[in-house]
PDB file of C-alpha atoms in Angstrom:
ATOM      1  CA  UNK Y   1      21.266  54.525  48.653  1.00  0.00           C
ATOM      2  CA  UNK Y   2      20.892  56.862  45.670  1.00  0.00           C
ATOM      3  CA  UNK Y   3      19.257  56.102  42.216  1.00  0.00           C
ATOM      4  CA  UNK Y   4      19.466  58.289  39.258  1.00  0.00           C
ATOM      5  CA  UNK Y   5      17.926  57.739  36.031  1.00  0.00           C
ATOM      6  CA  UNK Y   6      18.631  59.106  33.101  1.00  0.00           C
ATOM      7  CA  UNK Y   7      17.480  58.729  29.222  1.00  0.00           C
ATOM      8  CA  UNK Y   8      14.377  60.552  29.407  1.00  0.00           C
ATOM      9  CA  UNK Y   9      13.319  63.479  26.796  1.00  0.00           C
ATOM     10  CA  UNK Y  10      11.196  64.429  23.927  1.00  0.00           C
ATOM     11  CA  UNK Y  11      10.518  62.199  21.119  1.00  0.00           C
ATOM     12  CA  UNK Y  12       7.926  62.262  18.648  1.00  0.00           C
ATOM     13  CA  UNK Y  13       5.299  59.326  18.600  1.00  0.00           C
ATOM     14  CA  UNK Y  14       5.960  56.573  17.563  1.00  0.00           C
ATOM     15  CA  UNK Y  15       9.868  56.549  18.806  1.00  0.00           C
ATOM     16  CA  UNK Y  16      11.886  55.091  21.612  1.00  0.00           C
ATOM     17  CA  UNK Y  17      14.090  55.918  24.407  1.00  0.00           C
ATOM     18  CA  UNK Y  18      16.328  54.132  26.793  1.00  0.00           C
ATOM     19  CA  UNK Y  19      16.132  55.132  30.468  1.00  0.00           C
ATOM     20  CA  UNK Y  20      18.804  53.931  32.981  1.00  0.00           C
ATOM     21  CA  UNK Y  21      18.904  53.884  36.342  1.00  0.00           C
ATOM     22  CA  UNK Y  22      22.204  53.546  38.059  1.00  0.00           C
ATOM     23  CA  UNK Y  23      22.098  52.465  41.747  1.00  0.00           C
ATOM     24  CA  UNK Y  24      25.023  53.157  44.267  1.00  0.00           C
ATOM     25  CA  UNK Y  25      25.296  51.361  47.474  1.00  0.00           C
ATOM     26  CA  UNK Y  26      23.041  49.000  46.915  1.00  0.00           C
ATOM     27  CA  UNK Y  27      23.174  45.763  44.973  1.00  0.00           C
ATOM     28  CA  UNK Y  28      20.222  45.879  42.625  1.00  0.00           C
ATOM     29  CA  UNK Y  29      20.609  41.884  41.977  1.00  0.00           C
ATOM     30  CA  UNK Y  30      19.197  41.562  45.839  1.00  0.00           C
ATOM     31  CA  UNK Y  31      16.220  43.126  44.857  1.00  0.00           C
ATOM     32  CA  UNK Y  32      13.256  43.605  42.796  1.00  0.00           C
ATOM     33  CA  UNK Y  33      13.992  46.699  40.953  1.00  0.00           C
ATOM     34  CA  UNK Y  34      10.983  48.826  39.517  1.00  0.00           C
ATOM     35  CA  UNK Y  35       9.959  51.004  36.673  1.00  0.00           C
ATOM     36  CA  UNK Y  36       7.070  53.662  38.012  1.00  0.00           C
ATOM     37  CA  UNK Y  37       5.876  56.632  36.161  1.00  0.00           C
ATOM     38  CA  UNK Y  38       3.473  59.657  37.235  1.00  0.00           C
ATOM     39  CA  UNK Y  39       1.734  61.091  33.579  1.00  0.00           C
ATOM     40  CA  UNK Y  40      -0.292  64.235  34.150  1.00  0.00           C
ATOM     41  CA  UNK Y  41      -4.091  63.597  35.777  1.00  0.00           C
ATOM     42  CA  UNK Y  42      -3.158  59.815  36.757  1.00  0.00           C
ATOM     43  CA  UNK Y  43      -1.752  58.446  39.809  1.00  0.00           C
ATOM     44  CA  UNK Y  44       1.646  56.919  39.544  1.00  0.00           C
ATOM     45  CA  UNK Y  45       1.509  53.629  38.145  1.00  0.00           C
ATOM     46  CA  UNK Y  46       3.911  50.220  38.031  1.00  0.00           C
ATOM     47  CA  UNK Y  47       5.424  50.236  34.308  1.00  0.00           C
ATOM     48  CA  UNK Y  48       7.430  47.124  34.464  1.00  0.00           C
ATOM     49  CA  UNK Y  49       9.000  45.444  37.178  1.00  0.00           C
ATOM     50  CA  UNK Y  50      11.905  42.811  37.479  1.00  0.00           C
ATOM     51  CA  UNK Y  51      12.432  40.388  40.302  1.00  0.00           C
ATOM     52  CA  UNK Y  52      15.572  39.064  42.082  1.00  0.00           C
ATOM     53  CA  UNK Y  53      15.046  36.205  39.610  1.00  0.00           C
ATOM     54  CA  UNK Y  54      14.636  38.067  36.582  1.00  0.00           C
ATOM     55  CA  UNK Y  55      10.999  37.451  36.268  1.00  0.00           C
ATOM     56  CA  UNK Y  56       9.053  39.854  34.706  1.00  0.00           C
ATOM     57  CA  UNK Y  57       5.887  42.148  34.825  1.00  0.00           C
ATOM     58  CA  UNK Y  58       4.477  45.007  32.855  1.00  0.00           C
ATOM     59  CA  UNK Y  59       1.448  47.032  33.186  1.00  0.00           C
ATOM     60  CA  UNK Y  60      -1.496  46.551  31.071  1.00  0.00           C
ATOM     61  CA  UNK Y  61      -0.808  49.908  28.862  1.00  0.00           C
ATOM     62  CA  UNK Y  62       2.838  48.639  27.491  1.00  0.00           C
ATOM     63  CA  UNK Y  63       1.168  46.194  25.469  1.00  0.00           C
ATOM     64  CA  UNK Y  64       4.859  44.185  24.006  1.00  0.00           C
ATOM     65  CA  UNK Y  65       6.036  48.235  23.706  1.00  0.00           C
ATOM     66  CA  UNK Y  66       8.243  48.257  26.884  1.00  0.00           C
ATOM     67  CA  UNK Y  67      11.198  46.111  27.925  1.00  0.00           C
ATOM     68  CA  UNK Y  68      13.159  46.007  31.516  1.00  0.00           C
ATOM     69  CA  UNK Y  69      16.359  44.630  31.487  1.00  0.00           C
ATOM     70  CA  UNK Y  70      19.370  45.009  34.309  1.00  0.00           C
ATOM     71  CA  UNK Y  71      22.993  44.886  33.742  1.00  0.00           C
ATOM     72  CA  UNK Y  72      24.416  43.612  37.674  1.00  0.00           C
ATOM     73  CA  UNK Y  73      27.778  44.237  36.806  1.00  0.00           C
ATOM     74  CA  UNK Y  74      27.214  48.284  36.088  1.00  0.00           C
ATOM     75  CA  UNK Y  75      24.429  48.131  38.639  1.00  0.00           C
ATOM     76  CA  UNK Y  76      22.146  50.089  36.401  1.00  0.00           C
ATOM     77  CA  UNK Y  77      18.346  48.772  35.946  1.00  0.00           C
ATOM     78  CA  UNK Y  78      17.109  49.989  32.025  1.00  0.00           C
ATOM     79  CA  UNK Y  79      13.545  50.223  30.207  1.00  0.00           C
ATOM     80  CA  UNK Y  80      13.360  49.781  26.964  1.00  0.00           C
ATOM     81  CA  UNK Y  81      10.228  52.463  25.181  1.00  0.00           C
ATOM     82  CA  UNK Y  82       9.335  51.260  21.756  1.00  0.00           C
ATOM     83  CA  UNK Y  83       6.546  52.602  19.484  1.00  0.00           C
ATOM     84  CA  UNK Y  84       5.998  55.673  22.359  1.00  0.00           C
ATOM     85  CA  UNK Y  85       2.537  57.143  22.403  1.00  0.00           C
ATOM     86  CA  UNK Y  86       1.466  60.501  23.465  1.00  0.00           C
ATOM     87  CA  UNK Y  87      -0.290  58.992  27.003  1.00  0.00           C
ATOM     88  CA  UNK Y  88       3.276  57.615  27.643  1.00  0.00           C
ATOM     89  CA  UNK Y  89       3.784  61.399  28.736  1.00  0.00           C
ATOM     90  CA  UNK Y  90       5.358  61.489  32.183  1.00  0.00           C
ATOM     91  CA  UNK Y  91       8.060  61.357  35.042  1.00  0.00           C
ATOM     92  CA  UNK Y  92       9.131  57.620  35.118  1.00  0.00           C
ATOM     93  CA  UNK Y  93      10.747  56.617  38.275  1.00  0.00           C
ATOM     94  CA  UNK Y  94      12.669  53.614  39.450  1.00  0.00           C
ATOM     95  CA  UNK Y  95      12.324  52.109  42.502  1.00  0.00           C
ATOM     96  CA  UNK Y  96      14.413  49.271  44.650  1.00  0.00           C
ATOM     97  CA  UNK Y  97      13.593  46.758  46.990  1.00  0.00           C
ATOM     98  CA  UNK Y  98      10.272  48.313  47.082  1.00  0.00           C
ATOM     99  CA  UNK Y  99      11.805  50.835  49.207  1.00  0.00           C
ATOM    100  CA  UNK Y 100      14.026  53.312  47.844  1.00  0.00           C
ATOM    101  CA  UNK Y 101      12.990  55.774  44.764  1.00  0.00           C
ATOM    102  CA  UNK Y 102      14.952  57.716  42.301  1.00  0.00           C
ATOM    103  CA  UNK Y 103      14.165  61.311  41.457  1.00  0.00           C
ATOM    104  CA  UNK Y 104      12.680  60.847  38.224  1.00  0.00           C
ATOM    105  CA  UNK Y 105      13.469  61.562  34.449  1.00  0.00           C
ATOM    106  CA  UNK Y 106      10.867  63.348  32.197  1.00  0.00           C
ATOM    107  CA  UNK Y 107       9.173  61.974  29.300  1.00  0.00           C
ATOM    108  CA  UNK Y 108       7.353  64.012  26.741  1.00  0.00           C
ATOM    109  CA  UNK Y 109       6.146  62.116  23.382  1.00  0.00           C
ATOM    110  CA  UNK Y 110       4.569  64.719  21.019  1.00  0.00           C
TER     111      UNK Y 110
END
């Protein structure tokens, strides 16, 4: 199983990105797929997480700013950053079936 995300860089508060994570060998509509991120002097932390059923969940901090969506047919989970804040500043990692993690994609809102 291999994840790789993509979409993260440097934006200037107050913007948006897109990340993507595309999945291979693994079907990420037979799983909950997962949006974690690690920001500098925290521990990592659940951003947003989506369930076989497409229910949702979001931490506290995202506040209506983040959305998780998943296309099944390109196997590739996305979030969504809106209205990005400095403390948003971080690797953000996805995660499947609660079990398998991707390598990350940096973050940095100025």
């Amino acid at each position: 199983v291999q994840l790789v995300e993509s979409g993260g860089g440097s934006v200037q508060a107050g913007g948006s990105l897109k990340l993507s994570c595309a999945a291979s060998a693994l079907n990420i509509k037979d799983c909950a797929m997962a949006w974690y991120r690690h920001t500098p002097g925290q521990e990592r932390e659940l951003v947003s997480l989506i369930s076989r059923y497409d229910g949702t969940t979001y931490g506290d901090f995202v506040k209506g700013r983040f959305t998780i969506s998943r296309d099944n047919a390109k196997n590739t989970l996305y979030l969504q950053m809106t209205d990005l804040k400095t403390d948003d500043t971080g690797v953000y990692m996805c995660k499947a079936c609660d079990i398998y993690w991707g390598q990350g994609t940096q973050v940095t809102v100025s």
